[in-house]
Amino acid sequence: QVQLVESGGGVVQPGRSLRLSCAASGFSFSNYAMHWVRQAPGKGLEWVAGISYDGTTKYYPDSVKGRFTISRDNSKNTLFLQMNSLRTEDTALYYCAKDDGGKYATMVDYWGQGTLVTVP
Amino acid sequence: QLVLTQSPSASASLGASVRLTCTLSSGHSNYAIAWHQQQPEKGPRFLMKITSDGSHKKGDWIPDRFSGSSSGAERSLTISRLQSEDEADYYCQTWSTDSVVFGGGTKLTVL
């Protein structure tokens, strides 16, 4: 059974940094691309980062490019999101999501429960 | 630019059927999409993938009441025999090699 458990959220002041983690289990983590998707309060889903199965390819939307960095440790089945220069508009629930493919982005087929990041 | 368009809201009566649509932007009518359901105060859940020819692949434990179809640039999710727990936000999602795109979501109200 696929499980994705996010951690690391909290309240952080504008301009500061925060690192999110996602512990994965129940599938061969090193075979699949992974993503971070966020949801601001009362808003829809917004994709913020993706990474290939081996960590060699990373992709971001313009809204976070240069500030957010996605990475993974396949030996520990863990996905990370380093968020720098945080802004009030980064306030959201951040979800870890598993991709159905390996190298490039395809459909998300499993979601975590999210970790809340608040930038007052 | 790859964009998905969804109606903001929909409603239908308990026990009835409802069809939600997601439209791909011009030039992208051959793209596959995925549907996700988000019940109130919960994380999203993958429902199914729909390709341009209408074939679909469902997620784990998704009941037969949920089905998908495709016509041109439009991808549809049909929910039959509506139940109260179907009241939720529904998002479509698509992708290119280096990006993931979500539609704005449809809030489904079960009357």
CSV table of C-alpha atoms in Angstrom, one decimal:
chain,number,residue,atom,x,y,z
A,1,GLN,CA,0.0,0.0,0.0
A,2,VAL,CA,1.5,3.3,-1.1
A,3,GLN,CA,2.1,5.8,1.7
A,4,LEU,CA,3.5,9.3,1.4
A,5,VAL,CA,4.0,11.2,4.7
A,6,GLU,CA,5.1,14.8,4.5
A,7,SER,CA,6.8,16.7,7.3
A,8,GLY,CA,8.7,19.9,8.0
A,9,GLY,CA,5.9,22.5,7.6
A,10,GLY,CA,5.5,25.4,10.0
A,11,VAL,CA,5.4,29.1,10.4
A,12,VAL,CA,8.3,30.9,8.9
A,13,GLN,CA,9.0,34.6,8.4
A,14,PRO,CA,9.2,36.2,4.9
A,15,GLY,CA,12.6,35.8,3.4
A,16,ARG,CA,13.5,32.8,5.4
A,17,SER,CA,13.9,29.2,4.4
A,18,LEU,CA,12.2,25.9,5.1
A,19,ARG,CA,12.8,22.3,4.1
A,20,LEU,CA,10.0,19.8,3.6
A,21,SER,CA,10.4,16.0,3.6
A,22,CYS,CA,8.3,13.2,2.3
A,23,ALA,CA,8.8,9.6,3.5
A,24,ALA,CA,7.6,7.1,0.9
A,25,SER,CA,6.7,3.5,1.4
A,26,GLY,CA,4.8,0.7,-0.3
A,27,PHE,CA,6.3,1.0,-3.8
A,28,SER,CA,9.7,1.0,-5.4
A,29,PHE,CA,10.5,4.7,-4.8
A,30,SER,CA,13.6,4.8,-6.9
A,31,ASN,CA,11.6,3.8,-10.1
A,32,TYR,CA,9.2,6.7,-10.1
A,33,ALA,CA,9.2,10.5,-10.7
A,34,MET,CA,7.9,12.5,-7.8
A,35,HIS,CA,6.3,15.9,-7.4
A,36,TRP,CA,5.4,18.6,-4.9
A,37,VAL,CA,2.0,20.2,-5.3
A,38,ARG,CA,0.6,23.0,-3.1
A,39,GLN,CA,-2.9,24.4,-2.3
A,40,ALA,CA,-3.3,27.9,-0.9
A,41,PRO,CA,-6.2,28.3,1.6
A,42,GLY,CA,-9.5,28.1,-0.3
A,43,LYS,CA,-7.7,27.7,-3.7
A,44,GLY,CA,-7.0,25.0,-6.2
A,45,LEU,CA,-4.0,22.8,-6.8
A,46,GLU,CA,-0.7,24.2,-8.1
A,47,TRP,CA,2.2,22.1,-9.1
A,48,VAL,CA,5.5,23.5,-7.8
A,49,ALA,CA,8.3,21.0,-8.6
A,50,GLY,CA,9.0,17.6,-10.2
A,51,ILE,CA,12.0,15.2,-10.2
A,52,SER,CA,12.8,12.2,-12.3
A,53,TYR,CA,13.3,8.7,-10.8
A,54,ASP,CA,17.1,9.1,-10.5
A,55,GLY,CA,17.2,12.8,-9.5
A,56,THR,CA,19.0,13.9,-12.7
A,57,THR,CA,16.1,15.9,-14.1
A,58,LYS,CA,14.2,18.5,-12.2
A,59,TYR,CA,11.5,20.9,-13.4
A,60,TYR,CA,9.7,23.9,-11.9
A,61,PRO,CA,7.0,26.4,-12.9
A,62,ASP,CA,8.2,30.0,-13.2
A,63,SER,CA,6.4,31.0,-10.0
A,64,VAL,CA,9.1,29.2,-7.9
A,65,LYS,CA,12.0,28.7,-10.2
A,66,GLY,CA,15.2,29.9,-8.6
A,67,ARG,CA,13.7,29.8,-5.1
A,68,PHE,CA,12.6,26.2,-4.6
A,69,THR,CA,14.8,23.1,-5.1
A,70,ILE,CA,13.5,19.5,-5.3
A,71,SER,CA,15.7,16.6,-4.4
A,72,ARG,CA,15.5,13.0,-3.4
A,73,ASP,CA,17.5,10.3,-1.5
A,74,ASN,CA,16.6,7.0,-3.1
A,75,SER,CA,18.6,5.1,-0.4
A,76,LYS,CA,16.2,6.5,2.2
A,77,ASN,CA,13.0,6.6,0.1
A,78,THR,CA,12.7,10.3,0.8
A,79,LEU,CA,11.7,13.3,-1.2
A,80,PHE,CA,12.7,16.9,-0.3
A,81,LEU,CA,11.7,20.4,-1.1
A,82,GLN,CA,14.0,23.2,-0.1
A,83,MET,CA,12.2,26.5,-0.1
A,84,ASN,CA,14.2,29.8,0.0
A,85,SER,CA,13.2,33.5,0.1
A,86,LEU,CA,9.7,32.6,1.2
A,87,ARG,CA,6.9,35.0,0.5
A,88,THR,CA,3.4,35.4,2.0
A,89,GLU,CA,2.0,33.9,-1.3
A,90,ASP,CA,3.8,30.7,-0.6
A,91,THR,CA,1.4,30.0,2.3
A,92,ALA,CA,-0.2,26.7,1.5
A,93,LEU,CA,-0.7,23.0,2.2
A,94,TYR,CA,2.1,21.2,0.4
A,95,TYR,CA,1.5,17.8,-0.9
A,96,CYS,CA,4.0,15.1,-1.9
A,97,ALA,CA,2.7,13.2,-5.0
A,98,LYS,CA,3.9,10.1,-6.8
A,99,ASP,CA,4.1,10.0,-10.6
A,100,ASP,CA,3.0,7.0,-12.7
A,101,GLY,CA,6.2,7.4,-14.8
A,102,GLY,CA,9.9,7.5,-14.2
A,103,LYS,CA,11.9,10.0,-16.3
A,104,TYR,CA,9.4,12.7,-17.2
A,105,ALA,CA,6.2,14.1,-15.7
A,106,THR,CA,3.0,12.1,-16.3
A,107,MET,CA,0.0,11.6,-14.2
A,108,VAL,CA,0.0,11.8,-10.4
A,109,ASP,CA,-1.4,8.5,-9.0
A,110,TYR,CA,-0.9,8.8,-5.3
A,111,TRP,CA,-1.0,11.7,-2.9
A,112,GLY,CA,0.2,12.4,0.7
A,113,GLN,CA,-1.9,14.2,3.3
A,114,GLY,CA,0.1,17.4,3.2
A,115,THR,CA,2.1,19.6,5.5
A,116,LEU,CA,1.1,23.2,6.1
A,117,VAL,CA,3.5,26.1,5.5
A,118,THR,CA,2.5,29.5,6.8
A,119,VAL,CA,4.4,32.7,5.8
A,120,PRO,CA,2.7,35.5,7.8
B,1,GLN,CA,0.4,27.2,-23.6
B,2,LEU,CA,-1.0,24.0,-22.0
B,3,VAL,CA,-4.2,25.0,-20.1
B,4,LEU,CA,-7.1,23.0,-18.7
B,5,THR,CA,-10.5,24.6,-18.3
B,6,GLN,CA,-13.2,23.4,-15.9
B,7,SER,CA,-16.5,24.9,-14.8
B,8,PRO,CA,-16.2,26.2,-11.3
B,9,SER,CA,-19.3,24.4,-10.0
B,10,ALA,CA,-21.9,21.7,-10.7
B,11,SER,CA,-24.8,20.2,-8.9
B,12,ALA,CA,-27.0,17.1,-9.1
B,13,SER,CA,-29.5,15.3,-6.9
B,14,LEU,CA,-28.7,12.2,-4.8
B,15,GLY,CA,-29.0,9.1,-6.9
B,16,ALA,CA,-28.8,11.0,-10.2
B,17,SER,CA,-25.8,11.2,-12.6
B,18,VAL,CA,-23.5,14.1,-13.3
B,19,ARG,CA,-20.9,14.8,-16.0
B,20,LEU,CA,-18.0,17.0,-15.3
B,21,THR,CA,-15.8,18.3,-18.2
B,22,CYS,CA,-12.3,19.4,-18.6
B,23,THR,CA,-11.2,21.1,-21.9
B,24,LEU,CA,-7.6,21.1,-23.2
B,25,SER,CA,-6.2,24.2,-24.8
B,26,SER,CA,-5.9,24.7,-28.5
B,27,GLY,CA,-3.2,22.4,-30.0
B,28,HIS,CA,-3.3,19.9,-27.2
B,29,SER,CA,-6.4,17.9,-28.0
B,30,ASN,CA,-4.5,14.7,-28.1
B,31,TYR,CA,-3.2,14.9,-24.5
B,32,ALA,CA,-4.3,12.5,-21.8
B,33,ILE,CA,-5.5,13.8,-18.5
B,34,ALA,CA,-6.1,12.5,-15.0
B,35,TRP,CA,-9.0,13.2,-12.7
B,36,HIS,CA,-8.6,13.7,-9.0
B,37,GLN,CA,-11.2,14.0,-6.2
B,38,GLN,CA,-10.7,16.1,-3.1
B,39,GLN,CA,-13.4,15.6,-0.4
B,40,PRO,CA,-13.8,18.4,2.2
B,41,GLU,CA,-10.8,18.7,4.6
B,42,LYS,CA,-9.0,15.8,2.9
B,43,GLY,CA,-6.0,15.4,0.5
B,44,PRO,CA,-6.7,14.7,-3.2
B,45,ARG,CA,-7.2,11.1,-4.5
B,46,PHE,CA,-6.5,9.9,-8.0
B,47,LEU,CA,-9.6,8.7,-9.8
B,48,MET,CA,-8.6,7.8,-13.3
B,49,LYS,CA,-6.6,8.6,-16.4
B,50,ILE,CA,-8.3,9.3,-19.7
B,51,THR,CA,-6.6,9.2,-23.0
B,52,SER,CA,-7.6,10.9,-26.3
B,53,ASP,CA,-9.3,7.8,-27.5
B,54,GLY,CA,-11.4,7.5,-24.4
B,55,SER,CA,-9.7,4.6,-22.8
B,56,HIS,CA,-9.3,5.0,-19.1
B,57,LYS,CA,-7.3,3.5,-16.2
B,58,LYS,CA,-8.8,3.8,-12.7
B,59,GLY,CA,-7.1,4.2,-9.4
B,60,ASP,CA,-7.3,1.7,-6.5
B,61,TRP,CA,-10.8,1.0,-5.2
B,62,ILE,CA,-12.6,3.5,-7.4
B,63,PRO,CA,-16.1,2.2,-7.8
B,64,ASP,CA,-17.8,1.5,-11.2
B,65,ARG,CA,-20.1,4.5,-10.7
B,66,PHE,CA,-17.1,6.6,-11.9
B,67,SER,CA,-16.4,6.5,-15.6
B,68,GLY,CA,-14.6,8.6,-18.1
B,69,SER,CA,-14.8,9.5,-21.8
B,70,SER,CA,-13.2,11.7,-24.4
B,71,SER,CA,-14.4,13.8,-27.3
B,72,GLY,CA,-12.0,16.1,-29.2
B,73,ALA,CA,-10.3,18.4,-26.7
B,74,GLU,CA,-12.9,17.5,-24.0
B,75,ARG,CA,-12.3,14.9,-21.3
B,76,SER,CA,-15.3,14.0,-19.1
B,77,LEU,CA,-15.9,12.4,-15.8
B,78,THR,CA,-19.3,10.9,-15.2
B,79,ILE,CA,-20.5,9.9,-11.8
B,80,SER,CA,-23.6,7.7,-11.6
B,81,ARG,CA,-25.9,7.0,-8.7
B,82,LEU,CA,-24.6,10.0,-6.8
B,83,GLN,CA,-24.0,9.6,-3.1
B,84,SER,CA,-23.4,12.2,-0.5
B,85,GLU,CA,-19.7,11.4,-0.2
B,86,ASP,CA,-19.3,12.3,-3.9
B,87,GLU,CA,-19.7,16.0,-2.9
B,88,ALA,CA,-16.2,17.2,-3.4
B,89,ASP,CA,-13.8,19.2,-5.6
B,90,TYR,CA,-12.8,17.5,-8.8
B,91,TYR,CA,-9.5,18.5,-10.6
B,92,CYS,CA,-8.2,17.5,-13.9
B,93,GLN,CA,-4.5,17.3,-14.5
B,94,THR,CA,-2.3,16.9,-17.6
B,95,TRP,CA,1.4,17.0,-18.3
B,96,SER,CA,4.2,17.7,-20.8
B,97,THR,CA,7.7,16.3,-20.5
B,98,ASP,CA,8.7,19.0,-18.0
B,99,SER,CA,5.6,20.3,-16.4
B,100,VAL,CA,2.3,19.4,-14.7
B,101,VAL,CA,-0.8,21.4,-15.2
B,102,PHE,CA,-4.0,21.4,-13.1
B,103,GLY,CA,-7.4,22.7,-14.0
B,104,GLY,CA,-9.1,25.2,-11.7
B,105,GLY,CA,-11.4,22.5,-10.2
B,106,THR,CA,-15.1,21.9,-10.2
B,107,LYS,CA,-17.0,22.0,-6.9
B,108,LEU,CA,-19.7,19.3,-7.0
B,109,THR,CA,-22.7,19.8,-4.8
B,110,VAL,CA,-25.0,16.8,-4.2
B,111,LEU,CA,-28.5,18.1,-3.6
